[in-house]
């Protein structure tokens, strides 16, 4: 499987930036200078993390239902999608 969607918890910071964490994936977190940047960074981080899982043969956890995630009043949950095949093609091309 190369297409995934996982819930991410977005936390707005005082400076307008966002911290983003994927609760289902160990060590999968990022940040962005704005909401748009945060979404883009989250897509890249998710693809990199899941590509690593695939490459290492690790079991890929099932995505949680957004309603099951506890978030504080200022946080929100948004699904982020990625395609590890596209990621693999972009970053694994080697010159011959």
Backbone as ProteinMPNN parsed JSONL, in Angstrom:
{"seq_chain_A": "XXXXXXXXXXXXXXXXXXXXXXXXXXXXXXXXXXXXXXXXXXXXXXXXXXXXXXXXXXXXXXXXXXXXXXXXXXXXXXXXXXXXXXXXXXXXXXXX", "coords_chain_A": {"N_chain_A": [[0.846, -1.179, 0.0], [0.57, 2.199, -0.794], [-0.682, 4.598, -0.415], [-1.84, 6.75, 2.061], [-3.692, 8.038, 4.899], [-3.694, 9.991, 7.719], [-4.699, 11.16, 10.97], [-3.775, 14.35, 12.149], [-2.672, 16.385, 14.803], [-3.029, 19.735, 15.203], [-1.447, 22.445, 16.646], [-1.771, 25.744, 17.41], [0.717, 28.237, 17.674], [1.992, 31.005, 19.637], [3.29, 32.825, 17.976], [2.084, 32.628, 15.522], [2.796, 30.403, 14.149], [2.549, 26.778, 13.65], [2.496, 23.772, 15.501], [2.717, 20.36, 14.775], [1.558, 17.098, 15.266], [1.543, 13.581, 14.788], [-0.349, 11.393, 16.31], [-0.551, 8.594, 16.04], [1.82, 7.647, 15.053], [5.011, 6.933, 15.978], [7.382, 9.339, 16.852], [6.696, 11.081, 14.788], [6.396, 14.166, 13.853], [6.139, 17.72, 13.267], [6.514, 21.157, 12.217], [5.201, 24.364, 11.199], [5.47, 27.576, 9.627], [3.115, 28.852, 9.078], [-0.385, 28.04, 8.7], [-0.757, 26.939, 6.137], [1.902, 26.297, 5.431], [2.412, 24.508, 7.496], [0.673, 22.38, 6.862], [1.805, 21.512, 4.45], [4.371, 20.771, 5.373], [3.596, 18.74, 7.11], [2.56, 16.816, 5.345], [4.916, 16.059, 4.006], [6.473, 15.091, 6.149], [4.867, 12.975, 7.048], [4.934, 11.281, 4.789], [7.707, 10.698, 4.686], [8.067, 9.39, 7.163], [6.32, 7.14, 6.932], [7.383, 5.942, 4.649], [9.82, 5.16, 5.708], [8.901, 3.235, 7.553], [7.879, 1.32, 5.723], [10.221, 0.66, 4.289], [11.802, -0.445, 6.306], [10.334, -2.624, 6.936], [8.51, -2.511, 8.977], [5.497, -2.834, 10.918], [2.699, -1.023, 9.899], [0.826, 1.198, 11.688], [-2.729, 1.309, 12.301], [-4.801, 4.033, 11.379], [-6.093, 6.338, 13.716], [-9.467, 7.133, 14.71], [-10.607, 10.423, 14.3], [-12.304, 11.465, 16.336], [-11.57, 10.045, 18.552], [-9.287, 11.163, 19.485], [-7.795, 13.161, 21.934], [-7.88, 16.554, 22.302], [-6.772, 19.867, 23.114], [-8.511, 22.962, 23.853], [-7.641, 24.922, 22.007], [-6.517, 23.467, 19.956], [-6.731, 21.501, 16.893], [-7.894, 18.786, 14.827], [-6.823, 17.369, 11.804], [-7.021, 15.509, 8.812], [-4.209, 14.237, 7.124], [-2.799, 13.394, 4.062], [-0.769, 11.11, 2.14], [1.422, 9.772, -0.394], [3.476, 7.205, -0.557], [4.759, 6.038, -2.683], [5.024, 8.031, -4.608], [6.676, 9.719, -3.11], [8.914, 8.065, -2.84], [9.745, 7.917, -5.527], [10.473, 10.58, -5.962], [12.649, 10.98, -4.234], [14.391, 8.824, -4.368], [15.734, 8.63, -6.748], [18.496, 7.826, -8.666], [21.494, 8.817, -10.23], [22.745, 7.409, -13.224]], "CA_chain_A": [[0.0, 0.0, 0.0], [1.406, 3.396, -0.838], [-1.469, 5.797, -0.107], [-2.232, 6.755, 3.466], [-4.249, 9.252, 5.496], [-3.612, 9.925, 9.177], [-5.068, 12.391, 11.652], [-2.698, 15.132, 12.746], [-3.129, 17.388, 15.755], [-2.414, 21.038, 14.941], [-1.439, 23.336, 17.796], [-1.301, 27.076, 17.042], [1.694, 28.844, 18.577], [1.767, 32.438, 19.835], [3.882, 33.603, 16.879], [1.374, 32.355, 14.282], [3.244, 29.115, 13.615], [1.8, 25.61, 14.108], [3.156, 22.507, 15.798], [1.861, 19.28, 14.269], [1.98, 15.769, 15.693], [0.73, 12.436, 14.359], [-0.372, 10.546, 17.503], [-0.472, 7.165, 15.722], [3.14, 7.286, 14.517], [6.089, 7.305, 16.885], [8.384, 10.275, 16.344], [6.236, 11.781, 13.585], [5.932, 15.508, 14.194], [6.767, 18.784, 12.496], [5.941, 22.48, 12.488], [5.137, 25.229, 10.027], [5.387, 29.006, 9.922], [1.72, 29.232, 8.891], [-1.208, 26.842, 8.532], [-0.448, 26.353, 4.815], [3.236, 25.707, 5.537], [2.29, 23.362, 8.383], [0.066, 21.272, 6.118], [2.825, 21.024, 3.514], [5.398, 20.081, 6.15], [2.989, 17.52, 7.638], [2.505, 15.852, 4.24], [6.275, 15.568, 3.778], [6.876, 14.309, 7.321], [4.105, 11.729, 7.028], [5.482, 10.44, 3.717], [9.034, 10.236, 5.108], [7.909, 8.422, 8.253], [5.732, 5.887, 6.434], [8.378, 5.343, 3.763], [10.76, 4.477, 6.609], [8.227, 2.028, 8.039], [7.861, 0.349, 4.619], [11.597, 0.247, 3.985], [12.297, -1.276, 7.409], [9.443, -3.764, 7.113], [7.756, -2.348, 10.223], [4.044, -2.819, 10.786], [2.155, 0.332, 9.839], [-0.362, 1.223, 12.538], [-4.003, 1.782, 11.774], [-5.096, 5.426, 11.72], [-7.145, 6.544, 14.716], [-10.619, 7.972, 14.371], [-10.367, 11.754, 14.873], [-13.092, 11.671, 17.553], [-10.922, 9.364, 19.674], [-8.106, 11.927, 19.891], [-8.062, 14.236, 22.892], [-7.182, 17.789, 21.953], [-7.148, 20.995, 23.968], [-9.458, 23.903, 23.273], [-7.084, 25.677, 20.869], [-5.993, 22.532, 18.957], [-7.711, 20.861, 16.012], [-7.436, 17.586, 14.124], [-7.044, 17.394, 10.364], [-6.376, 14.387, 8.135], [-3.134, 14.514, 6.175], [-2.595, 12.226, 3.202], [0.496, 11.036, 1.407], [1.639, 8.628, -1.274], [4.897, 6.872, -0.397], [5.333, 5.712, -3.995], [5.44, 9.326, -5.167], [7.816, 10.157, -2.293], [10.038, 7.199, -3.219], [10.203, 8.322, -6.863], [11.109, 11.904, -5.891], [13.883, 11.025, -3.448], [15.246, 7.66, -4.568], [16.283, 8.545, -8.096], [19.957, 7.843, -8.662], [22.103, 8.992, -11.546], [23.39, 6.199, -13.736]], "C_chain_A": [[0.891, 1.242, 0.0], [0.638, 4.68, -0.535], [-2.029, 5.674, 1.307], [-2.9, 8.072, 3.826], [-4.257, 9.042, 7.006], [-4.071, 11.237, 9.785], [-3.836, 13.045, 12.269], [-3.317, 16.158, 13.676], [-2.33, 18.664, 15.513], [-2.572, 21.909, 16.187], [-0.936, 24.704, 17.358], [-0.356, 27.619, 18.116], [1.442, 30.349, 18.637], [2.268, 33.295, 18.677], [3.199, 33.358, 15.53], [1.765, 31.048, 13.618], [2.347, 27.994, 14.162], [2.758, 24.47, 14.396], [2.189, 21.413, 15.398], [2.427, 17.952, 14.726], [0.994, 14.734, 15.165], [0.724, 11.438, 15.514], [-0.202, 9.053, 17.228], [0.931, 6.7, 15.33], [4.242, 7.84, 15.413], [7.098, 8.231, 16.205], [7.976, 11.059, 15.115], [5.61, 13.11, 13.986], [6.701, 16.535, 13.383], [6.179, 20.12, 12.932], [5.93, 23.266, 11.183], [4.973, 26.669, 10.451], [3.975, 29.561, 9.808], [0.919, 27.938, 8.759], [-0.876, 26.15, 7.213], [0.91, 25.651, 4.839], [3.186, 24.457, 6.415], [1.691, 22.155, 7.686], [1.08, 20.668, 5.152], [3.913, 20.245, 4.244], [4.868, 18.757, 6.699], [2.909, 16.436, 6.558], [3.876, 15.229, 4.012], [6.745, 14.671, 4.924], [6.163, 12.965, 7.358], [4.656, 10.776, 5.981], [6.84, 9.866, 4.118], [8.923, 9.161, 6.182], [7.377, 7.091, 7.741], [6.641, 5.187, 5.432], [9.408, 4.578, 4.593], [10.174, 3.194, 7.171], [8.248, 0.948, 6.956], [9.249, -0.216, 4.356], [12.145, -0.71, 5.042], [11.431, -2.506, 7.66], [8.649, -3.708, 8.418], [6.255, -2.369, 9.935], [3.553, -1.379, 10.836], [0.859, 0.353, 10.64], [-1.594, 1.755, 11.821], [-4.22, 3.219, 12.239], [-6.254, 5.49, 12.718], [-8.311, 7.328, 14.121], [-10.388, 9.332, 15.024], [-11.106, 11.997, 16.193], [-12.444, 11.021, 18.779], [-9.703, 10.126, 20.194], [-8.505, 13.06, 20.835], [-7.219, 15.443, 22.509], [-7.647, 18.901, 22.893], [-8.025, 21.964, 23.177], [-8.93, 24.62, 22.033], [-6.527, 24.767, 19.767], [-7.121, 22.031, 18.056], [-7.06, 19.692, 15.298], [-7.783, 17.727, 12.659], [-6.372, 16.158, 9.766], [-5.332, 14.907, 7.158], [-2.928, 13.239, 5.368], [-1.215, 12.28, 2.559], [0.504, 9.789, 0.54], [3.13, 8.302, -1.208], [5.549, 6.476, -1.72], [5.816, 6.991, -4.671], [6.673, 9.836, -4.432], [9.07, 9.374, -2.693], [10.613, 7.616, -4.579], [10.926, 9.649, -6.833], [12.486, 11.837, -5.238], [14.812, 9.835, -3.629], [15.804, 7.554, -5.979], [17.792, 8.731, -8.04], [20.46, 8.026, -10.097], [22.823, 7.714, -11.949], [24.595, 6.61, -14.567]], "O_chain_A": [[1.873, 1.298, 0.741], [1.245, 5.744, -0.41], [-2.603, 4.655, 1.691], [-2.708, 9.087, 3.156], [-4.767, 8.038, 7.502], [-3.868, 12.303, 9.204], [-2.974, 12.373, 12.835], [-4.363, 16.732, 13.373], [-1.102, 18.667, 15.61], [-3.672, 22.086, 16.709], [0.225, 24.824, 16.968], [-0.606, 27.473, 19.312], [0.753, 30.899, 17.778], [1.728, 34.373, 18.424], [3.683, 33.831, 14.501], [1.144, 30.631, 12.64], [1.499, 28.229, 15.023], [3.703, 24.226, 13.646], [0.988, 21.515, 15.646], [3.624, 17.7, 14.595], [-0.213, 14.969, 15.102], [1.695, 10.702, 15.688], [0.251, 8.319, 18.106], [1.199, 5.5, 15.281], [4.382, 9.051, 15.58], [7.598, 7.936, 15.12], [8.831, 11.65, 14.456], [4.452, 13.172, 14.401], [7.786, 16.252, 12.875], [5.433, 20.189, 13.908], [6.564, 22.883, 10.2], [4.407, 26.955, 11.506], [3.667, 30.612, 10.37], [1.501, 26.854, 8.713], [-0.73, 24.929, 7.166], [1.049, 24.541, 4.325], [3.842, 23.46, 6.114], [2.145, 21.029, 7.891], [1.194, 19.446, 5.052], [4.33, 19.181, 3.787], [5.597, 17.766, 6.75], [3.164, 15.265, 6.838], [3.991, 14.015, 3.845], [7.342, 13.62, 4.693], [6.773, 11.939, 7.661], [4.827, 9.588, 6.255], [7.096, 8.68, 3.913], [9.606, 8.14, 6.117], [7.915, 6.035, 8.074], [6.663, 3.958, 5.375], [9.818, 3.478, 4.222], [10.864, 2.179, 7.26], [8.592, -0.202, 7.23], [9.423, -1.427, 4.219], [12.859, -1.661, 4.722], [11.762, -3.337, 8.506], [8.172, -4.734, 8.905], [5.806, -1.977, 8.858], [3.948, -0.61, 11.712], [-0.087, -0.369, 10.327], [-1.507, 2.537, 10.874], [-3.865, 3.575, 13.363], [-7.256, 4.788, 12.579], [-8.153, 8.08, 13.16], [-10.008, 9.388, 16.194], [-10.577, 12.672, 17.076], [-12.736, 11.402, 19.913], [-9.148, 9.769, 21.234], [-9.437, 13.816, 20.56], [-5.995, 15.356, 22.406], [-8.768, 18.876, 23.399], [-8.241, 21.79, 21.977], [-9.693, 24.896, 21.107], [-6.102, 25.273, 18.728], [-8.3, 22.121, 18.4], [-5.837, 19.617, 15.18], [-8.884, 18.147, 12.304], [-5.267, 15.8, 10.174], [-5.553, 15.895, 6.458], [-2.887, 12.14, 5.922], [-0.59, 13.335, 2.452], [-0.303, 8.876, 0.721], [3.953, 9.044, -1.745], [6.769, 6.572, -1.859], [6.905, 7.018, -5.243], [7.611, 10.329, -5.059], [10.146, 9.947, -2.862], [11.831, 7.659, -4.754], [11.884, 9.85, -7.579], [13.397, 12.56, -5.643], [15.92, 9.837, -3.091], [16.298, 6.496, -6.369], [18.293, 9.681, -7.438], [19.913, 7.458, -11.042], [23.427, 7.031, -11.121], [25.297, 5.753, -15.102]]}, "name": "protein", "num_of_chains": 1, "seq": "XXXXXXXXXXXXXXXXXXXXXXXXXXXXXXXXXXXXXXXXXXXXXXXXXXXXXXXXXXXXXXXXXXXXXXXXXXXXXXXXXXXXXXXXXXXXXXXX"}
